[in-house]
Tab-separated table of N, CA and C in Angstrom:
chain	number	residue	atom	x	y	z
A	1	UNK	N	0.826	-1.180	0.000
A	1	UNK	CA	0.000	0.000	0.000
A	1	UNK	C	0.872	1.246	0.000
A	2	UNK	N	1.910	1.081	0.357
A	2	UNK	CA	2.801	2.209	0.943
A	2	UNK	C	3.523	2.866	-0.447
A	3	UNK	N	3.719	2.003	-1.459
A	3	UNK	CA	4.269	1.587	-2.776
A	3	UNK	C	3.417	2.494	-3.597
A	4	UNK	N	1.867	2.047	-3.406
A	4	UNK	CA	0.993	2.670	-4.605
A	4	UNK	C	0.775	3.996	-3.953
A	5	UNK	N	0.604	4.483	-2.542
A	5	UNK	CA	0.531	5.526	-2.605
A	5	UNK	C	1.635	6.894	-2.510
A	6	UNK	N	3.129	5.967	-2.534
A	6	UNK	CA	4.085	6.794	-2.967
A	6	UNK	C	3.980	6.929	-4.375
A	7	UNK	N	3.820	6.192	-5.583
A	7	UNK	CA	3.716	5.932	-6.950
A	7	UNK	C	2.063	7.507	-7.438
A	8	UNK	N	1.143	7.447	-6.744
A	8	UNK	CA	0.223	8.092	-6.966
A	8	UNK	C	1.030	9.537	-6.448
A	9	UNK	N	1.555	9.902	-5.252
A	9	UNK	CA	2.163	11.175	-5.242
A	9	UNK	C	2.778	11.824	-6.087
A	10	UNK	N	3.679	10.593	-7.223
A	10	UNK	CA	5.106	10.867	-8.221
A	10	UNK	C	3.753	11.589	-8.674
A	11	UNK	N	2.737	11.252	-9.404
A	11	UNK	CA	1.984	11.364	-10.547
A	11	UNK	C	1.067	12.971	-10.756
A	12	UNK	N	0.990	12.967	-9.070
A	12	UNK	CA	0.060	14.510	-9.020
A	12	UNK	C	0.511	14.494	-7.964
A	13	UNK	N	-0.068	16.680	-8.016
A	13	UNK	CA	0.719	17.036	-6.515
A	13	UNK	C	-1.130	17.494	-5.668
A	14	UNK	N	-2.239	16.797	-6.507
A	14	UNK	CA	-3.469	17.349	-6.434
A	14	UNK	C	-3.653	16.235	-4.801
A	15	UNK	N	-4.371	16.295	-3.925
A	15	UNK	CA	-5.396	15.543	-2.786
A	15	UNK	C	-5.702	14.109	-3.813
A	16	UNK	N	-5.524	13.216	-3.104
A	16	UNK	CA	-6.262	11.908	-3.489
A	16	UNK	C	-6.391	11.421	-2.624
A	17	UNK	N	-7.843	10.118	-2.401
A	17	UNK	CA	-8.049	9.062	-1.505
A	17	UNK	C	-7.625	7.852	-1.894
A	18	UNK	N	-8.440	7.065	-0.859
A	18	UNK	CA	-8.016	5.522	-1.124
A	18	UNK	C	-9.480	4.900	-0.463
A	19	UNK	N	-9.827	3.880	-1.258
A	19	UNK	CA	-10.934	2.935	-0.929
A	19	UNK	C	-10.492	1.960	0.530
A	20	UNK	N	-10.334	1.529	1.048
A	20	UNK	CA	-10.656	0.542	2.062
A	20	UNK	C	-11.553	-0.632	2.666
A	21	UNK	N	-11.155	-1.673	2.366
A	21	UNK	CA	-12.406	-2.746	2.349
A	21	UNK	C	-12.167	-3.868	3.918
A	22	UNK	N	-12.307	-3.594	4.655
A	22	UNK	CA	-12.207	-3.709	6.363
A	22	UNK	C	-13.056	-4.940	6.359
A	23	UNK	N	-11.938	-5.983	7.190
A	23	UNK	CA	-12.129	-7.136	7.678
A	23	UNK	C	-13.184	-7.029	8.964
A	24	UNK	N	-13.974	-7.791	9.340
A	24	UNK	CA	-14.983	-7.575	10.431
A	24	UNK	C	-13.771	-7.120	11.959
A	25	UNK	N	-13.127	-7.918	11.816
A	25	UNK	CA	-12.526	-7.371	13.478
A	25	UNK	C	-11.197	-6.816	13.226
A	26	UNK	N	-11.047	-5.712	11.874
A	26	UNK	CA	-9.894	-5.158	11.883
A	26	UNK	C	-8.925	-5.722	11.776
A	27	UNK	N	-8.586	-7.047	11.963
A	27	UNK	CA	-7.012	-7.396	12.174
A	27	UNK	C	-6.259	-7.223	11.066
A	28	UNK	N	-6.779	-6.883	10.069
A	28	UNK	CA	-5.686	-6.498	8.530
A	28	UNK	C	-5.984	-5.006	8.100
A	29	UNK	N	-7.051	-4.760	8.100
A	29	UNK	CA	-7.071	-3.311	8.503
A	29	UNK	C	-6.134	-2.420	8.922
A	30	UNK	N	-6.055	-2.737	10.149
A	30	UNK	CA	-5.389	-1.478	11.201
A	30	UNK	C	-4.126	-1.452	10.485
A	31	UNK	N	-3.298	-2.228	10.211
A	31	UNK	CA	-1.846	-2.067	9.380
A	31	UNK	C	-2.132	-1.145	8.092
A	32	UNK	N	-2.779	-1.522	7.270
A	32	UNK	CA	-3.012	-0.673	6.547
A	32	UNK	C	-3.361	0.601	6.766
A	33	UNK	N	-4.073	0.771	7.511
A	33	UNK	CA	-4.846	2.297	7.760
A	33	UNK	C	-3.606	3.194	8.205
A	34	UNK	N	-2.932	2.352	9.219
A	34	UNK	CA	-1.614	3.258	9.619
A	34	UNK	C	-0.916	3.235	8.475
A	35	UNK	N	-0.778	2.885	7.558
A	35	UNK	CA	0.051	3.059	6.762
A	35	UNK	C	-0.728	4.246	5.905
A	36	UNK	N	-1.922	4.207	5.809
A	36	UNK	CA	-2.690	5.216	4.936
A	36	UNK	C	-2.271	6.509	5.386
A	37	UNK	N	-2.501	6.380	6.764
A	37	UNK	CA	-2.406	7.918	7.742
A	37	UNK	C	-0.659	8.488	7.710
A	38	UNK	N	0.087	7.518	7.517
A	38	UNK	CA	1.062	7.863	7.767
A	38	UNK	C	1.792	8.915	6.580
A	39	UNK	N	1.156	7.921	5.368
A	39	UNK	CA	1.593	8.871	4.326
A	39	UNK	C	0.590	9.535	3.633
A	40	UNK	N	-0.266	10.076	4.293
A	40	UNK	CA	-1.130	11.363	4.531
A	40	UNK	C	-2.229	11.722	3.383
A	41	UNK	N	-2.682	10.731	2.932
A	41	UNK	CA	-3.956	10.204	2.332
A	41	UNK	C	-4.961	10.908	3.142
A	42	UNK	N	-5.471	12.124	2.286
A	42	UNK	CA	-6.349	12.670	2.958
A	42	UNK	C	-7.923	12.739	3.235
A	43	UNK	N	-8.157	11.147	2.150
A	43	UNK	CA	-9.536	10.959	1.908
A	43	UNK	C	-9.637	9.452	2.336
A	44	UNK	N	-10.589	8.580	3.438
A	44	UNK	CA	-10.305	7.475	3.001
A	44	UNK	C	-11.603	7.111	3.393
A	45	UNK	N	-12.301	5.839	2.288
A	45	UNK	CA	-13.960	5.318	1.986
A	45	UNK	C	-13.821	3.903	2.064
A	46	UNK	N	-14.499	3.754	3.421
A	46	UNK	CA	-14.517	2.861	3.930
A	46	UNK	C	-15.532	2.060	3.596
A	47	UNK	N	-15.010	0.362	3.233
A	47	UNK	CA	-16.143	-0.581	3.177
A	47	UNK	C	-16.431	-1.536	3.769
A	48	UNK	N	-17.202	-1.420	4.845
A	48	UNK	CA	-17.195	-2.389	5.680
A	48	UNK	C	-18.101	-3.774	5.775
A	49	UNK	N	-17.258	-5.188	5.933
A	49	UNK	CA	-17.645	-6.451	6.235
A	49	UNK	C	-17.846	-6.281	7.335
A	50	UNK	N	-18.958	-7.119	7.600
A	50	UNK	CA	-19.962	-7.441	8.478
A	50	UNK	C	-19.760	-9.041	8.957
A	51	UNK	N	-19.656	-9.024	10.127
A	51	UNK	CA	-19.544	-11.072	10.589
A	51	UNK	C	-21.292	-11.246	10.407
A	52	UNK	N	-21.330	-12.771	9.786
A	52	UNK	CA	-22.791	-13.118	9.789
A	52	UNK	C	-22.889	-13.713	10.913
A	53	UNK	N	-24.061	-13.753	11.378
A	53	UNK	CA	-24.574	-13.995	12.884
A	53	UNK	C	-24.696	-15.640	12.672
């Protein structure tokens, strides 16, 4: 993740987001997200899985 959103910076100096598709209890998530925040992705659209009951 860290890759494509250094690669999207080379390309424009404009604001861009990133989609996000979130595991029910986060555990692959949260790595990513810190990685989103870190390199300062200022939009991010979240899609969230749901555990079936």
């Amino acid at each position: 993740m860290r890759r494509e959103i250094r690669k999207t910076k080379e390309l424009t100096d404009k604001p861009f987001g990133t989609t996000l598709i979130t595991d029910a209890d986060m555990k692959f998530t949260w790595p990513i997200l810190e990685v989103v925040i870190e390199e300062g992705v200022q939009v991010i659209f979240f899609l969230m899985v749901l555990k079936e009951h």
